[in-house]
Short mmCIF file of C-alpha atoms in Angstrom, two decimals:
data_model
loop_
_atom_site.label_atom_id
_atom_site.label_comp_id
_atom_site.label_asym_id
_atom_site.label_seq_id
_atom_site.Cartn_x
_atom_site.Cartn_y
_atom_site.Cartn_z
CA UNK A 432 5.98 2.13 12.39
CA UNK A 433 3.80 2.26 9.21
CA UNK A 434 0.58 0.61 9.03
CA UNK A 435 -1.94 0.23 6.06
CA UNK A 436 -3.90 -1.96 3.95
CA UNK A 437 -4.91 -3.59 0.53
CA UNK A 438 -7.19 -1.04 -1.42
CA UNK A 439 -9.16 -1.35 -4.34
CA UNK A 440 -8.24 0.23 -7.35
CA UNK A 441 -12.64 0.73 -8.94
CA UNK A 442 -11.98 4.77 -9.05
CA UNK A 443 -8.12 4.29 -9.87
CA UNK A 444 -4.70 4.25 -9.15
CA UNK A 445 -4.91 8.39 -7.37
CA UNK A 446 -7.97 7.20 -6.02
CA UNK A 447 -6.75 4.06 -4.00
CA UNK A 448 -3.99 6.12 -2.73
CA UNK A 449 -6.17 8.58 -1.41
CA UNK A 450 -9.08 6.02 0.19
CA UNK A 451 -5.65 4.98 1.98
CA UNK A 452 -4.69 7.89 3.42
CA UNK A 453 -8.23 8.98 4.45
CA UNK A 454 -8.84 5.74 6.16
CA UNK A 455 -5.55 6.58 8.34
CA UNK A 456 -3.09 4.07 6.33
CA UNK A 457 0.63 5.36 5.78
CA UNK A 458 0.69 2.49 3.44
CA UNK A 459 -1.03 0.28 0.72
CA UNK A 460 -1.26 -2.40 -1.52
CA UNK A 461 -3.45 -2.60 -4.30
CA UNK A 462 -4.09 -5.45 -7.78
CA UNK A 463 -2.46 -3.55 -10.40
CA UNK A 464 -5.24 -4.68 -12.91
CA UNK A 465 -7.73 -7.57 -12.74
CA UNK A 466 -7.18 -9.97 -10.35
CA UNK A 467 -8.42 -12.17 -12.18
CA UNK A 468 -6.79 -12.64 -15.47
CA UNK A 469 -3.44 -12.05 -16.71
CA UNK A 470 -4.42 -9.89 -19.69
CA UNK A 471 -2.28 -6.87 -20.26
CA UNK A 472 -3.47 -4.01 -19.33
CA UNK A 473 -3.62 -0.60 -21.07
CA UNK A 474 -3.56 2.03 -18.08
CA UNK A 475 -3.69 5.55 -17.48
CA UNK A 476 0.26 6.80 -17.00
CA UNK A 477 -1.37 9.85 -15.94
CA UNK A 478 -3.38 8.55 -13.27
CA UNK A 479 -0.82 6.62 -12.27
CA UNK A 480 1.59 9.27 -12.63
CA UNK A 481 -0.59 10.90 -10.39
CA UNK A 482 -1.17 8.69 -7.68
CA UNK A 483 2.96 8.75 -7.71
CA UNK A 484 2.85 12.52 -6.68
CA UNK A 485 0.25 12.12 -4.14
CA UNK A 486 2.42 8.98 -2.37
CA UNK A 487 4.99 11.56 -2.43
CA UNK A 488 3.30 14.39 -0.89
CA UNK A 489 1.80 12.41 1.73
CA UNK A 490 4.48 10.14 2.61
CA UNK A 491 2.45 6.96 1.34
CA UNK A 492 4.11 3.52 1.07
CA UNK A 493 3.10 1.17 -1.65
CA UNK A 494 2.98 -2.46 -3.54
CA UNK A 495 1.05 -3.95 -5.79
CA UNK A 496 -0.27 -7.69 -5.92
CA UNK A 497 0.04 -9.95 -9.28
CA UNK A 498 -3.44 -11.17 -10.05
CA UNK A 499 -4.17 -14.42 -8.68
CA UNK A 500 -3.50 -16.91 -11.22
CA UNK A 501 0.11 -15.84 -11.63
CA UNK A 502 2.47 -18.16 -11.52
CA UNK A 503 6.58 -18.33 -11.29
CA UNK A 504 6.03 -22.03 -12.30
CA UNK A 505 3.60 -22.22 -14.93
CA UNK A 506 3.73 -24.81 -17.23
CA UNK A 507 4.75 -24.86 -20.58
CA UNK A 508 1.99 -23.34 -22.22
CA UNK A 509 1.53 -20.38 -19.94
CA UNK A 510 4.95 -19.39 -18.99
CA UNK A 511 4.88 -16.53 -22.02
CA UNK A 512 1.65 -15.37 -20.43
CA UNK A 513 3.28 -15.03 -17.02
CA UNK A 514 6.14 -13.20 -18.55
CA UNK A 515 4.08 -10.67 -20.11
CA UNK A 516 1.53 -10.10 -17.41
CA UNK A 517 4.07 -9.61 -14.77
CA UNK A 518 5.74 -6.78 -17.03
CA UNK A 519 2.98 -5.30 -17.13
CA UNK A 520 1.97 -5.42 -13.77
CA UNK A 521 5.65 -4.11 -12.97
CA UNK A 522 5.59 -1.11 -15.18
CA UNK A 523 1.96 -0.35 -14.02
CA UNK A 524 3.22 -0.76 -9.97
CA UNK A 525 6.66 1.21 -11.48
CA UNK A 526 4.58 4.61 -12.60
CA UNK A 527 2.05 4.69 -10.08
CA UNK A 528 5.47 4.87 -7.65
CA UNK A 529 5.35 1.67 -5.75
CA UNK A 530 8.24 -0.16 -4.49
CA UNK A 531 7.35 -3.93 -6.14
CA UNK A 532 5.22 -6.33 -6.83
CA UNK A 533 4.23 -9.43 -4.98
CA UNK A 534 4.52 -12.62 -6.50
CA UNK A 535 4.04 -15.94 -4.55
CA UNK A 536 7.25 -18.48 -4.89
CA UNK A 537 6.34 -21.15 -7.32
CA UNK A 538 4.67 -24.58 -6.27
CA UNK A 539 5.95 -28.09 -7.03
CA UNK A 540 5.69 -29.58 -10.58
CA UNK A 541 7.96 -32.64 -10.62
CA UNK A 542 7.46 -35.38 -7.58
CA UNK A 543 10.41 -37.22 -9.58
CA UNK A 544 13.11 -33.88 -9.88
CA UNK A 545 12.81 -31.71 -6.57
CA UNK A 546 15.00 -29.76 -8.16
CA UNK A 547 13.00 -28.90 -11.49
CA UNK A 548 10.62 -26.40 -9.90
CA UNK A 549 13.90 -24.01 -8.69
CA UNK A 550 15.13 -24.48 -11.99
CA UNK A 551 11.91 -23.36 -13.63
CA UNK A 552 11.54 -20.29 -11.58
CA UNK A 553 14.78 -19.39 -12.33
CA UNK A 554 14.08 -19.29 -15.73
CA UNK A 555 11.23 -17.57 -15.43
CA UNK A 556 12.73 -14.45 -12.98
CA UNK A 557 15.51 -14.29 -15.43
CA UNK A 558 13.67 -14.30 -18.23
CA UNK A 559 11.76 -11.50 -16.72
CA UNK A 560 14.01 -9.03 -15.09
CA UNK A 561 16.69 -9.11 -18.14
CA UNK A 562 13.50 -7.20 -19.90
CA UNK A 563 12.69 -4.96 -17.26
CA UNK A 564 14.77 -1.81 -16.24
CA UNK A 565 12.30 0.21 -13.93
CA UNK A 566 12.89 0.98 -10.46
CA UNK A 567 9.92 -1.00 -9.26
CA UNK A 568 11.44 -4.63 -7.41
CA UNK A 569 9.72 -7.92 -7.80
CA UNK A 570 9.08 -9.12 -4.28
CA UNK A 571 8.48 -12.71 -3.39
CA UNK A 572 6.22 -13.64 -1.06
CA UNK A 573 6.63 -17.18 1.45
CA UNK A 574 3.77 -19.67 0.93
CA UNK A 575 1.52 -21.29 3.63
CA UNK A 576 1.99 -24.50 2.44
CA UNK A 577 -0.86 -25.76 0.52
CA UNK A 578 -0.98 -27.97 -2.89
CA UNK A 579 2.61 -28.44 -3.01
CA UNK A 580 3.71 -25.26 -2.60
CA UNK A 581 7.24 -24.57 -2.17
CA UNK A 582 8.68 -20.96 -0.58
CA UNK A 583 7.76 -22.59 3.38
CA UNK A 584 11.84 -21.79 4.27
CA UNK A 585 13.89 -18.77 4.12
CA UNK A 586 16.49 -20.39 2.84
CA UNK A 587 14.30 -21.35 -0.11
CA UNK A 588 13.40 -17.75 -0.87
CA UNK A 589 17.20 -16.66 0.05
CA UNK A 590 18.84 -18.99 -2.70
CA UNK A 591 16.50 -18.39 -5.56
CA UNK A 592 17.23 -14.41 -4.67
CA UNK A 593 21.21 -15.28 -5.03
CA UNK A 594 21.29 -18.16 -7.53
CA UNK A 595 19.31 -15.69 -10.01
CA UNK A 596 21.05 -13.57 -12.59
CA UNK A 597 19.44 -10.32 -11.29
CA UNK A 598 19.40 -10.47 -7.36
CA UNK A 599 19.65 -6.72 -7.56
CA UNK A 600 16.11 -6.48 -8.66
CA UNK A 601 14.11 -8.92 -6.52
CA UNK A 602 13.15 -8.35 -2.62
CA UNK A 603 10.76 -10.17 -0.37
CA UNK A 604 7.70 -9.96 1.20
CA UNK A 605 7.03 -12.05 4.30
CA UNK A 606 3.43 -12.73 5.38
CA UNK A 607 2.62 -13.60 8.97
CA UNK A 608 -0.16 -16.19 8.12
CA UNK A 609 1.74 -17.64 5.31
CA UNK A 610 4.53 -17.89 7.65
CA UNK A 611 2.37 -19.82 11.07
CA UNK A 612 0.35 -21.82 8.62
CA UNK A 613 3.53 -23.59 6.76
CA UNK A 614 5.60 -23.77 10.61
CA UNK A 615 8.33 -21.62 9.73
CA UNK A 616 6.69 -19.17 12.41
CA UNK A 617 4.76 -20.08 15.36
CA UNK A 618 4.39 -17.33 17.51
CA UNK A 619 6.49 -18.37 20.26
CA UNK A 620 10.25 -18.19 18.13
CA UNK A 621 10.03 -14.59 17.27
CA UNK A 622 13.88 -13.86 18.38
CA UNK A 623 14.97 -16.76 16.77
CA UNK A 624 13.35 -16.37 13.76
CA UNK A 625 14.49 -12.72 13.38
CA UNK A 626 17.96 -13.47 14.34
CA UNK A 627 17.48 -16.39 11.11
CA UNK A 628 16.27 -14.00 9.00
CA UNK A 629 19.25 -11.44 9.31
CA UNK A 630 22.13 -14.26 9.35
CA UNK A 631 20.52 -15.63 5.69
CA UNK A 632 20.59 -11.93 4.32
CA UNK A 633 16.59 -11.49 4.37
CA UNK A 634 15.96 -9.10 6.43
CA UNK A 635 17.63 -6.29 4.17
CA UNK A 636 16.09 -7.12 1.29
CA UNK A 637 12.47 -7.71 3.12
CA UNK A 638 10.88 -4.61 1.80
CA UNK A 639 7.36 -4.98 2.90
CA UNK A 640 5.24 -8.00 5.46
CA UNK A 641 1.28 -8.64 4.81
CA UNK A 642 0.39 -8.87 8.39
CA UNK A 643 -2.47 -11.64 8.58
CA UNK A 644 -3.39 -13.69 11.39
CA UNK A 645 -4.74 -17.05 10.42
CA UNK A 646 -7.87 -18.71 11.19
CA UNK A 647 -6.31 -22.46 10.97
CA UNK A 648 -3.67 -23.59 13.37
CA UNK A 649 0.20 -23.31 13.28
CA UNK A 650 1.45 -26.08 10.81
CA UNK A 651 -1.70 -26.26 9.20
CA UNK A 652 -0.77 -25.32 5.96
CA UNK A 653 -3.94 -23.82 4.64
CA UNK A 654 -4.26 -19.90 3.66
CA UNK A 655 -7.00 -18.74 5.37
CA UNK A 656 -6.19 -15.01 6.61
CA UNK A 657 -8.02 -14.01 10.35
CA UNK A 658 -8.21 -10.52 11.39
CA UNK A 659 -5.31 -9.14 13.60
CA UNK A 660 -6.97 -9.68 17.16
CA UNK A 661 -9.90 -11.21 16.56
CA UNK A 662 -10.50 -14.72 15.62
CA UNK A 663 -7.54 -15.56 14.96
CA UNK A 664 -4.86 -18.14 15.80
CA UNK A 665 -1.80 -16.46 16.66
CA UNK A 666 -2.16 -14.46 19.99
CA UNK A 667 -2.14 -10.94 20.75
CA UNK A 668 1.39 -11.06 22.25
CA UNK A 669 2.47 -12.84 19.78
CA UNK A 670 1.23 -10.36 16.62
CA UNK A 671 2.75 -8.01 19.25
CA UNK A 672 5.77 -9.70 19.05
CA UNK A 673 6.31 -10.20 15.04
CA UNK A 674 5.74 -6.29 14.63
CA UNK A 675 8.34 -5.30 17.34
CA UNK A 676 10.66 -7.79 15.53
CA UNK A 677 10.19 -5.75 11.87
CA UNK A 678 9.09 -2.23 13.20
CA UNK A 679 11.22 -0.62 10.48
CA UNK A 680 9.37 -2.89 7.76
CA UNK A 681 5.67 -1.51 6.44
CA UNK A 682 3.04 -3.50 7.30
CA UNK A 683 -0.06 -4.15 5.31
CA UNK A 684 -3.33 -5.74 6.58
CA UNK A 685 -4.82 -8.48 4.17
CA UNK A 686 -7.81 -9.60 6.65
CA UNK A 687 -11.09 -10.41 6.41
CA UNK A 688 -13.85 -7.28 6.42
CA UNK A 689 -16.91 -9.86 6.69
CA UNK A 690 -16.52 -9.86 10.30
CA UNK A 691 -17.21 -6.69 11.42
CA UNK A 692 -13.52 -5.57 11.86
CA UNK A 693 -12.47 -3.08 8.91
CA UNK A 694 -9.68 -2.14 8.15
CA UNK A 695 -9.99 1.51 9.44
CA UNK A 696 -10.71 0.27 12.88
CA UNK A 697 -7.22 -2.63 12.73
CA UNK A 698 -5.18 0.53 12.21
CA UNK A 699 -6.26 2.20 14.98
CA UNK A 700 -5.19 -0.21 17.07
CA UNK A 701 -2.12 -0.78 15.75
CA UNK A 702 -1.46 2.96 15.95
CA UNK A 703 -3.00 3.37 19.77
CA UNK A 704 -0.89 0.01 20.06
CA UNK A 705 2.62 1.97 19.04
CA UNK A 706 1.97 4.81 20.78
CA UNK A 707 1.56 2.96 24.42
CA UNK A 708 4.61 1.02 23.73
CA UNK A 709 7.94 2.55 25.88
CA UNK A 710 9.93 4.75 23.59
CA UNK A 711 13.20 3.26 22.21
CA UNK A 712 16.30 5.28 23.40
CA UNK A 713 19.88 4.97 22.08
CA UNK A 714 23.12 4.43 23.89
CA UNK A 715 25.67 7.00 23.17
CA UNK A 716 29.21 5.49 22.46
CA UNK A 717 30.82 4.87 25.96
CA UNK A 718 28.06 4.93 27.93
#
């Protein structure tokens, strides 16, 4: 299984990747630029270029995170802005080596047309991916629920995939919180859920899960991340559970440092918690 977390990038793009690795991630994710604003950034290809090698030497896993006020339903004012800021963010994620970028499905902007916000984010991924030609997927990510956010189903996140003009070039990225928080998850439907996810076609294009606990109950629909075994609302058995479900699927930590769990110390476990688990053995044919 591969385990890591989000990492800043203060010293750059070679430097993240090698805080990861030092801290005993196999994986990262890191905010291509500010996460702040969706100003285009100039970068350094050859730090990123670097950071690309390293990955490769070292067998790191990586994403990158759209800055916070991106949007896949903006309104009409800001959708140019989106357009542009994701590019960048995709060639950016794209040199530095990473597989995509997360971007959270859009929210709700018309309580008269349900349909309107699909239509819009349609629009937008199209308009998008017909300009980009990199290697680097855009990845979207379910939502917990909160201010009329859409993205709470996999079929949702499933039909926008198909129904755009690019499917090829879009994956997913499921996060655990997200996932208990809006009820599409709730600990206790692990087999059913994963058995879900295959039959709607998401599991093979599921290319990365941010793997949160949550500090409000199932159903809740607020996005308030808990750290993996402490505090949290989902149980132990149950976190258990959603990695054995996706063990071939990276997994990067999101939680909270301000309560005395880093990072560092969540991967251990989850590494001491992989290596006590019974080995998998396969059948040969006829036996």
């Amino acid at each position: 299984m591969i385990f890591g977390c989000h990492v800043s990038i203060r010293g750059g793009y070679l430097s993240a990747a090698k805080h990861a690795k030092q801290i005993g991630a196999q994986a990262f994710q890191y905010f291509p630029k500010n996460p702040r604003s969706l100003s285009v950034k100039e970068f350094d290809l050859a730090d990123a270029k670097s950071c690309r090698r390293f990955c490769e030497e070292n067998g790191l896993f990586s994403i990158a995170h759209t800055p916070y006020p991106t949007s896949i339903t903006p309104p009409t004012e800001k959708q140019e802005l989106n357009i542009v800021s994701i590019l960048n963010d995709l060639a950016i994620a794209d040199a530095c080596g990473s597989k995509g970028i997360v971007v959270h499905f859009g929210s709700r902007i018309s309580e008269e047309n349900p349909l309107a916000s699909y239509h819009l984010m349609l629009e937008m991924l199209n308009s998008i991916l017909e300009k980009w030609d990199g290697d680097c997927l855009l990845l979207l990510e379910n939502n917990a629920g909160k201010q009329a956010a859409l993205g709470t189903e996999l079929e949702e996140l499933v039909q926008v995939r198909n129904l755009s003009q690019y499917p090829a070039k879009i994956g997913f990225c499921l996060d655990t919180c997200h996932a208990f928080a809006s009820g599409m998850w709730d600990g206790s439907n692990t087999l059913a859920f994963k058995e879900k996810a295959d039959s709607l076609g998401y599991t093979e294009h599921l290319k990365a899960i941010h793997l949160n606990n949550s500090m409000h109950p199932h159903g809740s629909r607020k996005d308030r991340h808990a750290n993996i075994y402490k505090g949290g609302k989902i149980l132990p058995e149950q976190m258990d559970g959603i990695i054995s479900a996706f063990s071939d699927i990276p997994f990067i930590l999101e939680t909270p440092s301000e309560y005395g769990v880093s990072h560092e110390e969540e991967i251990r476990v989850l590494k001491r918690l992989e290596l006590s688990r019974p080995a998998k053995t396969t059948r040969k044919k006829g036996e």
